[in-house]
Tab-separated table of C-alpha atoms in Angstrom:
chain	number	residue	atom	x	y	z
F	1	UNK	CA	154.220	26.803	282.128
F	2	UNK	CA	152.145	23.647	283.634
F	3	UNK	CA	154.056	21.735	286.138
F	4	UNK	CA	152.475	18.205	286.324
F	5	UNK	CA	153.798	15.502	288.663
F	6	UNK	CA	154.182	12.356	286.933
F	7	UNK	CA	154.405	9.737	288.822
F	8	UNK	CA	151.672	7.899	290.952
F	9	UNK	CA	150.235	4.693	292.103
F	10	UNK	CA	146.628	5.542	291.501
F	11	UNK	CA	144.619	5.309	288.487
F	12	UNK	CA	142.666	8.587	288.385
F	13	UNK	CA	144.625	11.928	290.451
F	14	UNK	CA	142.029	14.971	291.191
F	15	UNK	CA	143.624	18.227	290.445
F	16	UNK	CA	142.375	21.849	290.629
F	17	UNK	CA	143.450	24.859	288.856
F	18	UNK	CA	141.729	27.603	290.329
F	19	UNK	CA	138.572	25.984	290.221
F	20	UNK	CA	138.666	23.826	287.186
F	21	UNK	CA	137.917	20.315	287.504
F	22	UNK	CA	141.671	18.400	285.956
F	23	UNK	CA	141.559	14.513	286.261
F	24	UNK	CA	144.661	12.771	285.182
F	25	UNK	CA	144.319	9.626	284.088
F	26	UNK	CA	147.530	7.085	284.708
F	27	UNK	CA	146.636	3.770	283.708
F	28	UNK	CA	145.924	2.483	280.163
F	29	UNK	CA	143.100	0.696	282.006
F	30	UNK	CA	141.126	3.331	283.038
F	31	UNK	CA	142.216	5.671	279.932
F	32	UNK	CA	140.552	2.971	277.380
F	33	UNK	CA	137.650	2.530	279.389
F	34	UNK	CA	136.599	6.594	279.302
F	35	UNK	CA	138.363	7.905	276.767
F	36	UNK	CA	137.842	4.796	274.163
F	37	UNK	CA	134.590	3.104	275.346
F	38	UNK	CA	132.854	6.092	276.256
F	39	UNK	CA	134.205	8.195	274.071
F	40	UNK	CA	130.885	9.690	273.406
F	41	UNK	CA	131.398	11.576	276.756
F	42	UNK	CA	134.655	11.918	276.556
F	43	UNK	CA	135.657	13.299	272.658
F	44	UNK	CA	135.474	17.295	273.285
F	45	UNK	CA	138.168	19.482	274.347
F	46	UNK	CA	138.255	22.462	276.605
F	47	UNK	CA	137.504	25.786	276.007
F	48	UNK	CA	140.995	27.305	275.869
F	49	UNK	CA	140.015	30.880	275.311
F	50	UNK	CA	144.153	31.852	274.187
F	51	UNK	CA	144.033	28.850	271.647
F	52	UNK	CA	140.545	30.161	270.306
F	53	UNK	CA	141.717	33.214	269.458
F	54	UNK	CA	144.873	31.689	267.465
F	55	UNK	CA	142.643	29.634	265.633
F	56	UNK	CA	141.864	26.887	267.617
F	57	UNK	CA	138.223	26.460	266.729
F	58	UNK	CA	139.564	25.694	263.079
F	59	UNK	CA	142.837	23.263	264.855
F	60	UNK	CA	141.663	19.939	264.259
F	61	UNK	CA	143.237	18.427	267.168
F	62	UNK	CA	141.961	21.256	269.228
F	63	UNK	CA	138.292	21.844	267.735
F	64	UNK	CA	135.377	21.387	269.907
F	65	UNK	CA	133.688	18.500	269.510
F	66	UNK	CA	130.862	18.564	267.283
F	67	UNK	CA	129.944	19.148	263.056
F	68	UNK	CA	132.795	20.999	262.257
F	69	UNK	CA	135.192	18.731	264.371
F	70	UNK	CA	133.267	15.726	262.321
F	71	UNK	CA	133.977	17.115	258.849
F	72	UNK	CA	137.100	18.012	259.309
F	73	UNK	CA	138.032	14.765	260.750
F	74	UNK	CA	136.432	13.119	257.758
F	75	UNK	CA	137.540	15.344	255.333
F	76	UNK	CA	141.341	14.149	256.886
F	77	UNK	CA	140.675	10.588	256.911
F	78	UNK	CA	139.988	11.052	253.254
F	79	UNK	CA	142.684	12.579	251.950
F	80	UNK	CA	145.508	10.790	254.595
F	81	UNK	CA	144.336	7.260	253.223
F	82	UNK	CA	145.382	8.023	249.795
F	83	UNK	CA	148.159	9.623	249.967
F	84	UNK	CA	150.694	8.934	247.781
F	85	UNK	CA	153.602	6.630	250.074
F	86	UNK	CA	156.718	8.751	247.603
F	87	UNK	CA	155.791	12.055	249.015
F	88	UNK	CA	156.375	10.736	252.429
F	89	UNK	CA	159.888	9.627	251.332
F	90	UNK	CA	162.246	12.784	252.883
F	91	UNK	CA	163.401	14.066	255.901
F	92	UNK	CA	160.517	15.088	258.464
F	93	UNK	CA	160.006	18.327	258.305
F	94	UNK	CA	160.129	18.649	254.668
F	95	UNK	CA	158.063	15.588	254.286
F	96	UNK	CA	155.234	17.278	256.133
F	97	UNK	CA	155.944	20.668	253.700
F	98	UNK	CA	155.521	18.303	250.795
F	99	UNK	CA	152.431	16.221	251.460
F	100	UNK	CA	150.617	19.057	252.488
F	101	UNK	CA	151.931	22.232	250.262
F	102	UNK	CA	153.310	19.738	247.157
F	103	UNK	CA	156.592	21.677	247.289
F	104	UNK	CA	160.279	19.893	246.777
F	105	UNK	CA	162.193	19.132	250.008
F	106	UNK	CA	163.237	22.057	251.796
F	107	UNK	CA	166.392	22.572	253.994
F	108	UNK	CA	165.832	23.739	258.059
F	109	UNK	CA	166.190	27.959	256.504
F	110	UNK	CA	163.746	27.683	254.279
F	111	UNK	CA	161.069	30.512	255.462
F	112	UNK	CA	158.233	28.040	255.241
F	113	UNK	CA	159.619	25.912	258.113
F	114	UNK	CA	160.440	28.932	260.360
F	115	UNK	CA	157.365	30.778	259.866
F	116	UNK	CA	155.307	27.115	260.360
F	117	UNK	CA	157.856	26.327	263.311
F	118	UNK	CA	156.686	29.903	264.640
F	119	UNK	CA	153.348	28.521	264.319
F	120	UNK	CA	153.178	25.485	265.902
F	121	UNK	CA	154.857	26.659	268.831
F	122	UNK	CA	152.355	29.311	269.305
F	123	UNK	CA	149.358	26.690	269.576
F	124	UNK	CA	151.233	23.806	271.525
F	125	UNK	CA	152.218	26.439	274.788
F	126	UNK	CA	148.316	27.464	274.850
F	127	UNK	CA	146.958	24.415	275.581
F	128	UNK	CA	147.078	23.424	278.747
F	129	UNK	CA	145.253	24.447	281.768
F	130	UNK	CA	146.936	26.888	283.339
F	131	UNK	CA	149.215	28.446	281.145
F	132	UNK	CA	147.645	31.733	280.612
F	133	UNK	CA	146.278	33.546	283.326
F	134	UNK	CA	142.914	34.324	281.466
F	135	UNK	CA	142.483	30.775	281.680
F	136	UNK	CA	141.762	30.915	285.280
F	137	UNK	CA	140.534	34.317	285.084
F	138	UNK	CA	138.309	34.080	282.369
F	139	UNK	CA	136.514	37.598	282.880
F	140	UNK	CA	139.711	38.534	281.539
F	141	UNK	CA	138.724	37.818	278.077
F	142	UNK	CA	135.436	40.757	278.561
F	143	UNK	CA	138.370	43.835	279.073
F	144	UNK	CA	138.665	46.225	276.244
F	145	UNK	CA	141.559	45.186	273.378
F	146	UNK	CA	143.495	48.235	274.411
F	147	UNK	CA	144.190	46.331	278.201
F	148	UNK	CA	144.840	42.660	277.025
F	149	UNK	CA	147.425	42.733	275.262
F	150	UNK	CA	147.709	38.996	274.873
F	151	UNK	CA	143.942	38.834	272.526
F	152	UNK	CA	145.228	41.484	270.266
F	153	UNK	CA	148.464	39.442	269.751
F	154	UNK	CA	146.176	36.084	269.207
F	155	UNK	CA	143.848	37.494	266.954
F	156	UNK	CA	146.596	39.216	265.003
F	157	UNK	CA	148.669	35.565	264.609
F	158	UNK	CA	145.322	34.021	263.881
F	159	UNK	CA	145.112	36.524	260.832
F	160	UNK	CA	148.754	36.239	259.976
F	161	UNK	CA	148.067	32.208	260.043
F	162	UNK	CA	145.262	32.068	258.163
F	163	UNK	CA	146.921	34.431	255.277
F	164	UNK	CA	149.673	31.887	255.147
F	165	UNK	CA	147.571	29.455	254.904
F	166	UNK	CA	145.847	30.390	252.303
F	167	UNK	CA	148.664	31.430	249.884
F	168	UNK	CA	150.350	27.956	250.290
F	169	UNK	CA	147.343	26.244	249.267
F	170	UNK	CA	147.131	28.617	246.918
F	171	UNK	CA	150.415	27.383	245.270
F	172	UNK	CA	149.631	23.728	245.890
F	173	UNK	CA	147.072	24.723	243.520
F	174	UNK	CA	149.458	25.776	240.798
F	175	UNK	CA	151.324	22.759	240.859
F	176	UNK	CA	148.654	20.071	241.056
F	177	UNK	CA	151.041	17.621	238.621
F	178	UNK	CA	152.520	17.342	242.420
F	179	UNK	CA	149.962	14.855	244.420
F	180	UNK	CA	149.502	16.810	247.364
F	181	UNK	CA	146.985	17.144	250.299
F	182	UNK	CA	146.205	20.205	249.248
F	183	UNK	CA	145.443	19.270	245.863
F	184	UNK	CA	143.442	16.746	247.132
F	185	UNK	CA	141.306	18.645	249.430
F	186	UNK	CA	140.266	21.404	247.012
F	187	UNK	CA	139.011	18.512	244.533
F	188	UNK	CA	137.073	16.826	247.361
F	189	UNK	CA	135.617	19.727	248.944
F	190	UNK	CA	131.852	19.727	247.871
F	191	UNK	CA	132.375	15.795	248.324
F	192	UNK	CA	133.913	16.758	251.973
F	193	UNK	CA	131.623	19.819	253.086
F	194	UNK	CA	134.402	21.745	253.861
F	195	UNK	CA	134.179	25.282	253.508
F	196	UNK	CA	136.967	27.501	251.710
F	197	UNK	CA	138.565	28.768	255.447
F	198	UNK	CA	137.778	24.854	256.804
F	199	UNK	CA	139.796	23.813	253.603
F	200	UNK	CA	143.059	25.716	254.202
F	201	UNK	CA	143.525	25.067	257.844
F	202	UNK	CA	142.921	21.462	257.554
F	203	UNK	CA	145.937	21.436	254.959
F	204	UNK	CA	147.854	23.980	257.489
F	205	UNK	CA	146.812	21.960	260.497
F	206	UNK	CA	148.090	18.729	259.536
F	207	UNK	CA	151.234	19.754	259.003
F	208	UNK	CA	150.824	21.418	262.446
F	209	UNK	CA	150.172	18.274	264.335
F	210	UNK	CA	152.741	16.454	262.594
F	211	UNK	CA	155.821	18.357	262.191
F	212	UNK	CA	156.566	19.186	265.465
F	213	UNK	CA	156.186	15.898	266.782
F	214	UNK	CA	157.673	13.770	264.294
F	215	UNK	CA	160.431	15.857	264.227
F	216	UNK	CA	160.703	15.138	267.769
F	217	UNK	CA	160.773	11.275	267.352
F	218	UNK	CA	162.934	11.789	264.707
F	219	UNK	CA	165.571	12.980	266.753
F	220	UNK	CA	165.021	10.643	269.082
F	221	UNK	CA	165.656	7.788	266.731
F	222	UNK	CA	169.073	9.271	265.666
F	223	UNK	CA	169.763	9.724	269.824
F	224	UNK	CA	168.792	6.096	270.922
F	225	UNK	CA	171.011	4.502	267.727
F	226	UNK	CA	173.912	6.781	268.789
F	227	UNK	CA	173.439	5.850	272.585
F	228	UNK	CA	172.933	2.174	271.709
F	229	UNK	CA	175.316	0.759	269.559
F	230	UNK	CA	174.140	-2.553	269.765
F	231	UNK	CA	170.644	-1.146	268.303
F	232	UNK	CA	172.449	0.209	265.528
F	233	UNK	CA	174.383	-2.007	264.850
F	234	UNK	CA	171.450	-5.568	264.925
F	235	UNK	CA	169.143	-2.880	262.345
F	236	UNK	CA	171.687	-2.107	259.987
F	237	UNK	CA	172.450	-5.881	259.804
F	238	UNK	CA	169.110	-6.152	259.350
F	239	UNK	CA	168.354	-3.216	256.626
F	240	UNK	CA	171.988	-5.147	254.771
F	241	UNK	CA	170.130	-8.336	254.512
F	242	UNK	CA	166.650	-7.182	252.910
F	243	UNK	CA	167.744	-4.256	250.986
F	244	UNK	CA	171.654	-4.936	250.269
F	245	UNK	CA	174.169	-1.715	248.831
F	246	UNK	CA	172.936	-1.040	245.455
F	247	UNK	CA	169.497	0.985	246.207
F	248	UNK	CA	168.299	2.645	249.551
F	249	UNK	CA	165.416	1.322	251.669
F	250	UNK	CA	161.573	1.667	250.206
F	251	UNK	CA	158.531	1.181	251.217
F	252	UNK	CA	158.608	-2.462	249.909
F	253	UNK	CA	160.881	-3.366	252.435
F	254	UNK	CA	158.782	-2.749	255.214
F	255	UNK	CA	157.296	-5.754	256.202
F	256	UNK	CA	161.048	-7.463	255.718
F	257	UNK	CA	162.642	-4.728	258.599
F	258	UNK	CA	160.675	-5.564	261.565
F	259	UNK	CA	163.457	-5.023	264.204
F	260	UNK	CA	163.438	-1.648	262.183
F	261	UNK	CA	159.604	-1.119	262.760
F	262	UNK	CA	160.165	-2.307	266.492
F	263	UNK	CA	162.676	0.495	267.133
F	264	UNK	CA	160.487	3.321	266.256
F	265	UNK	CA	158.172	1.958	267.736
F	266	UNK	CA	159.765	1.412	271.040
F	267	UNK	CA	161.154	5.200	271.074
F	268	UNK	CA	157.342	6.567	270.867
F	269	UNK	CA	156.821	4.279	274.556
F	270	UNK	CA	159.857	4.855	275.631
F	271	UNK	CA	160.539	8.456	275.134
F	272	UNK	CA	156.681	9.571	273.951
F	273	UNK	CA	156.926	13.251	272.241
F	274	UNK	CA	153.837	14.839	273.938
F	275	UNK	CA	154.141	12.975	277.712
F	276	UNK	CA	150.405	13.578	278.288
F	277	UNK	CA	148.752	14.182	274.944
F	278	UNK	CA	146.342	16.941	274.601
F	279	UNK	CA	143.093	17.296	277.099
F	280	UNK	CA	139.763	15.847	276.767
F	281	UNK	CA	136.902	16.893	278.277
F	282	UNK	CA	133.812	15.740	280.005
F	283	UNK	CA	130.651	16.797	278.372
F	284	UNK	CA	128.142	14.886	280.958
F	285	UNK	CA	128.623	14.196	284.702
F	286	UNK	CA	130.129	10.247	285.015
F	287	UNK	CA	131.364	7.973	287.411
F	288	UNK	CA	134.236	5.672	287.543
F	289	UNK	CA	133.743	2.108	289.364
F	290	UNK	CA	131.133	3.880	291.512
F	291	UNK	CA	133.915	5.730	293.587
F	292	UNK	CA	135.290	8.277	291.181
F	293	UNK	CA	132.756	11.249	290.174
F	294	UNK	CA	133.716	12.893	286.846
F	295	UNK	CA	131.720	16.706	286.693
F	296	UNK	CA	130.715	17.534	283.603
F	297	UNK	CA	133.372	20.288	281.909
F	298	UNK	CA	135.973	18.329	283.932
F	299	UNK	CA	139.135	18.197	282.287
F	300	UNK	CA	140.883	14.296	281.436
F	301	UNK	CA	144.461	14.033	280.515
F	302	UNK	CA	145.949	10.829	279.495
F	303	UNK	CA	149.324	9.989	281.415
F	304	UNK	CA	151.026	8.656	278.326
F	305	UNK	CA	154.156	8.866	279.844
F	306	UNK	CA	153.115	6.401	282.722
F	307	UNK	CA	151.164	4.306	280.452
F	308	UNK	CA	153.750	3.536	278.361
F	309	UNK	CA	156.257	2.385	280.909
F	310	UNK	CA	153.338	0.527	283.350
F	311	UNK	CA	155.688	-2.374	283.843
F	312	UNK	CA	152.192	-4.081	284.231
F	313	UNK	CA	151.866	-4.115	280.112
F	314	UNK	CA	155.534	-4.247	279.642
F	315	UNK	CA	157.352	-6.015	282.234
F	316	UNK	CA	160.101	-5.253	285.176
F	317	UNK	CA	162.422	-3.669	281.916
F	318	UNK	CA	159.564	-0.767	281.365
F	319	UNK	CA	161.943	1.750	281.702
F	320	UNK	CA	164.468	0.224	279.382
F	321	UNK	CA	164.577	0.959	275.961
F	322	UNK	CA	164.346	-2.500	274.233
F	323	UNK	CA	162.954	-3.079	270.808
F	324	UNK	CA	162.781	-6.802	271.011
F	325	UNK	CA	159.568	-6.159	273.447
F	326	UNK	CA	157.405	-5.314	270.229
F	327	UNK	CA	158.724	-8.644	268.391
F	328	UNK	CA	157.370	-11.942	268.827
F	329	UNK	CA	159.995	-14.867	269.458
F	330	UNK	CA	160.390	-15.939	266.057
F	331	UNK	CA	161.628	-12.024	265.059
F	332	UNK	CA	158.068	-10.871	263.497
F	333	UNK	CA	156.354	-7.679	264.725
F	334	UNK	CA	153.680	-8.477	267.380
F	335	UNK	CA	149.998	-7.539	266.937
F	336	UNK	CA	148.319	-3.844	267.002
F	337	UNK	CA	146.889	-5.309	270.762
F	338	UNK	CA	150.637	-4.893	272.009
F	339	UNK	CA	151.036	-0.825	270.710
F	340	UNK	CA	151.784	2.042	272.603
F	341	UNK	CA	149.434	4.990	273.631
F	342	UNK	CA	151.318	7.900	272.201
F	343	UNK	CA	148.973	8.728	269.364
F	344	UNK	CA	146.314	9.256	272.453
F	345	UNK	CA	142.817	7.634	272.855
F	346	UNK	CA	138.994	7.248	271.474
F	347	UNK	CA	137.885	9.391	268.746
F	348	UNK	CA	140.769	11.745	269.306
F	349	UNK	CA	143.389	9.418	268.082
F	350	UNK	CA	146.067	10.952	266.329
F	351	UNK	CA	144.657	11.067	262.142
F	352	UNK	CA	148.153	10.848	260.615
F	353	UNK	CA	149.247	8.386	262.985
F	354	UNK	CA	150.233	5.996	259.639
F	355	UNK	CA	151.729	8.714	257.895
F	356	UNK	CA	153.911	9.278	260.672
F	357	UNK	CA	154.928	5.781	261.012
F	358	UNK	CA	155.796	5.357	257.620
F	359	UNK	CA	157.567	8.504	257.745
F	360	UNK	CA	160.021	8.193	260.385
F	361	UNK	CA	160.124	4.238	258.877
F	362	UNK	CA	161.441	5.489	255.794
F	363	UNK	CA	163.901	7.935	257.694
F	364	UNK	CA	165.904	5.857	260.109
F	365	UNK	CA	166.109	3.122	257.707
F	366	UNK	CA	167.360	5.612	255.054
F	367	UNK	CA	169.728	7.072	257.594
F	368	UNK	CA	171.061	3.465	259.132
F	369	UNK	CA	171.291	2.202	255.542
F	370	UNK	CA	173.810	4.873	254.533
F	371	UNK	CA	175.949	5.986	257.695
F	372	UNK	CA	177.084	4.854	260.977
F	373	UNK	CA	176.208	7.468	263.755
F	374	UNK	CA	178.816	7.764	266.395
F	375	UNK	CA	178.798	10.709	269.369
F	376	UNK	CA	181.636	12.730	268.777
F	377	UNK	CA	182.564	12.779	272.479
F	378	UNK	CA	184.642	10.398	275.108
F	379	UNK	CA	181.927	11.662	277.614
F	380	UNK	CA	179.719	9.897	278.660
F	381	UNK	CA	176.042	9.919	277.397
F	382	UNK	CA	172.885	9.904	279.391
F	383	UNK	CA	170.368	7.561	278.191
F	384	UNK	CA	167.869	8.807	280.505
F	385	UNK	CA	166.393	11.912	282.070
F	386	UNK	CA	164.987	12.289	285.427
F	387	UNK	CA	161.299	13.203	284.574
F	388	UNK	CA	159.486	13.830	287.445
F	389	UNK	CA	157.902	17.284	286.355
F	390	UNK	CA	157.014	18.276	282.653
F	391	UNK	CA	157.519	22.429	281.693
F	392	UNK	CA	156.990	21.871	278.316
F	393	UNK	CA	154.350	19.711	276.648
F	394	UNK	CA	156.968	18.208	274.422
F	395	UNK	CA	159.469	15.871	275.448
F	396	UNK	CA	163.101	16.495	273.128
F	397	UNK	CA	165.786	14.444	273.684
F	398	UNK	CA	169.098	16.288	275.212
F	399	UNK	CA	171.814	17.337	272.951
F	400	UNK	CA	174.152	15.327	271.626
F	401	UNK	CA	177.612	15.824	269.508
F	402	UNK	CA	177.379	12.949	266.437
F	403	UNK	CA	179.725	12.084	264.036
F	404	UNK	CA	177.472	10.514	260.581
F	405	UNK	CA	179.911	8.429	258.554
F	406	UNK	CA	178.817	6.350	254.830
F	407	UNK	CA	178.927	2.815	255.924
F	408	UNK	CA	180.242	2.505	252.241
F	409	UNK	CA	181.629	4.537	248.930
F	410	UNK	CA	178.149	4.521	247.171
F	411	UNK	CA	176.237	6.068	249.688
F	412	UNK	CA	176.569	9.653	248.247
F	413	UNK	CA	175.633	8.814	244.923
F	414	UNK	CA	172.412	6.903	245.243
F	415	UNK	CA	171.635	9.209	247.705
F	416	UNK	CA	172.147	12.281	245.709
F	417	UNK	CA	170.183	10.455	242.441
F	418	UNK	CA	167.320	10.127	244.733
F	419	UNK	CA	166.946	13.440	246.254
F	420	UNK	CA	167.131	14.658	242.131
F	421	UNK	CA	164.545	12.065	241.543
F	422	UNK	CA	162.334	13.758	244.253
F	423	UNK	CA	162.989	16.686	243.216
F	424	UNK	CA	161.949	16.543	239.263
F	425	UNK	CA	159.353	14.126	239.135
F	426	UNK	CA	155.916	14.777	240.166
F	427	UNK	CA	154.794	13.559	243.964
């Protein structure tokens, strides 16, 4: 696995992986300037040969730039803007499952989620420079089947993926009472240009993107509330004002939680799931301020993790987690200008990145509304990790013993009338 050092004073590091041009990119000034205002140079990704095989060239966030990348990326725009905000209401994992496939919330066994857990593993660990050794042996890929083993196992997972795929849309299909991506997609396609194999990996790749990392943020919400009582404690005081004891939180209530809003928030700057995004890639020779050449084919990763603590955008207390940094004095929410860089840069933003905001909204608040979360150990708790290497592309939060506990009799009631609710009416 890629070991990437983190930390540095300059705004643009060189790097070489066995010939391959790698610039990292540490500064939000220098990432808006390529990756958003010439994004026209700077919108394709590499040619990961491993991630090709698994069905990268049909990956969304991994799809070369060009027509295909285009109407896909429309064809997602389209059906992410009206998606119906009640489908998003459920834990993460099964609120992916749901918007995409239309199917009731799952538990963590349910098949689906290991088999799409499987999945999105697969793609996430292939692609980064350097992982796989055809990568910086490329004549690699021109051996006979019978001596790489690792294409036959690609091209075999690409199959398996794509049959999955296609019988969960498939299903979608039968249930289209249930508003669901899927659903959606088949009755845009001639509208969209998508083709029938475009169709079903769009659905299956936007659960992809977002599972895994919401998931991630997800968890740590529920760490940073346990950690910090204090956070806890000035949200659910919050949530008690605006919403009260008699219903759960909804979607109504979001503009009246900001402190709410600011905390997940904060936890994608301060602990950002994917540390340095996914790669762009050059697709002209450029220069930066006349003293940085940028080769054609060069490969640009964003250094989210140093962006988002630059105590240049967010004072001395960077490295703090501190909600109150994304509200203005008088307790509202502070502008879009003020955001953090997780969801990436340019063209290549993250497409679900409202989805996901109202989705792990809806899930903290739900969770602070109905139980206090307390570690079940006298230990103490880190509330940071050293980071000054990265062997994983995502960034989880360490594991931590919690006790949940209703804040009040009621909780399991109206909680349990509207799971049924979720469950029996149409989404």
């Amino acid at each position: 696995m890629v070991i990437i050092v983190v930390a540095s004073k300059r705004p643009i590091v060189y790097l070489n992986f066995a010939g391959q041009n790698v610039v990292l990119l540490n500064t939000k000034e220098v990432a808006n300037e390529l990756l958003d205002r010439r994004s026209a140079n700077y919108s394709d990704r590499p040619n990961n040969i491993v991630a090709n095989y698994l069905g990268g060239l049909l990956v969304l966030p991994l799809t070369r730039y060009g027509k295909r990348w285009h109407t896909m990326r429309r064809a997602s725009h389209s059906v992410l803007n009206t998606a119906p905000l009640t489908s998003i209401q459920r834990t993460a994992a099964s609120n992916m499952v749901s918007m995409c496939y239309g199917k009731p919330p799952l538990s963590s066994d349910e098949p689906i989620l290991q088999k799409l857990n499987d999945m999105a593993h697969r793609l996430t660990t292939s692609v980064y420079p350097g992982t796989h050794l055809v990568e910086i042996f490329p004549i690699l890929d021109y051996f006979p089947s019978f001596m790489t083993k690792w294409k036959r196992d690609a091209k075999e997972d690409y199959k398996k993926f794509t049959t999955f795929f296609e019988q969960c849309f498939e299903e979608a299909l039968e249930h289209k009472e249930r508003a669901s991506l899927s659903v959606k997609l088949a009755e845009e396609q001639i509208k969209t240009g998508l083709t029938d194999l475009e169709k079903v990996w769009v659905s299956g790749t936007l659960y992809l993107a977002g599972y895994e990392t919401t998931t991630i943020v997800l968890a740590w919400l529920l760490y940073v509330v346990t950690i910090y009582p204090d956070v806890q404690r000035k949200a659910q005081e919050e949530i008690d004002q605006v919403v009260g004891r008699a219903r759960a939180p909804t979607f109504g209530d979001m503009e009246h939680l900001p402190y709410v809003q600011a905390i997940v928030k904060e936890v994608f700057r301060w602990q950002s799931p994917v540390p340095f995004g996914l790669p762009h890639a050059s697709m002209e020779d450029d220069w930066y301020e006349d003293k940085y050449f940028i080769p054609k084919g060069t490969i640009c990763i964003a250094n989210i993790w140093s962006i988002n603590r630059s105590t240049n955008i967010y004072g001395a207390d960077a490295v703090e987690f501190r909600p109150e940094r994304f509200l203005n004095e008088d307790g509202t929410l502070r502008s879009d200008e003020d955001e953090h860089s997780a969801y990436g840069f340019g063209r290549r933003i993250c497409v679900g990145r409202h989805v996901a905001d109202n989705s792990l909204f809806i899930n903290i608040a739900t969770v602070l509304w109905a139980l206090n979360i307390v570690p079940s150990t006298d230990k103490e708790v880190p509330q940071e990790q050293k980071r000054d290497s990265l062997r994983d592309i995502m960034n989880r939060p360490p594991e931590l013993q919690r006790n949940f506990i209703p804040r009040f009799p009621e909780v399991e009631g109206i909680l349990d009338d509207m799971i049924s609710d979720m469950v029996v009416q149409p989404y």
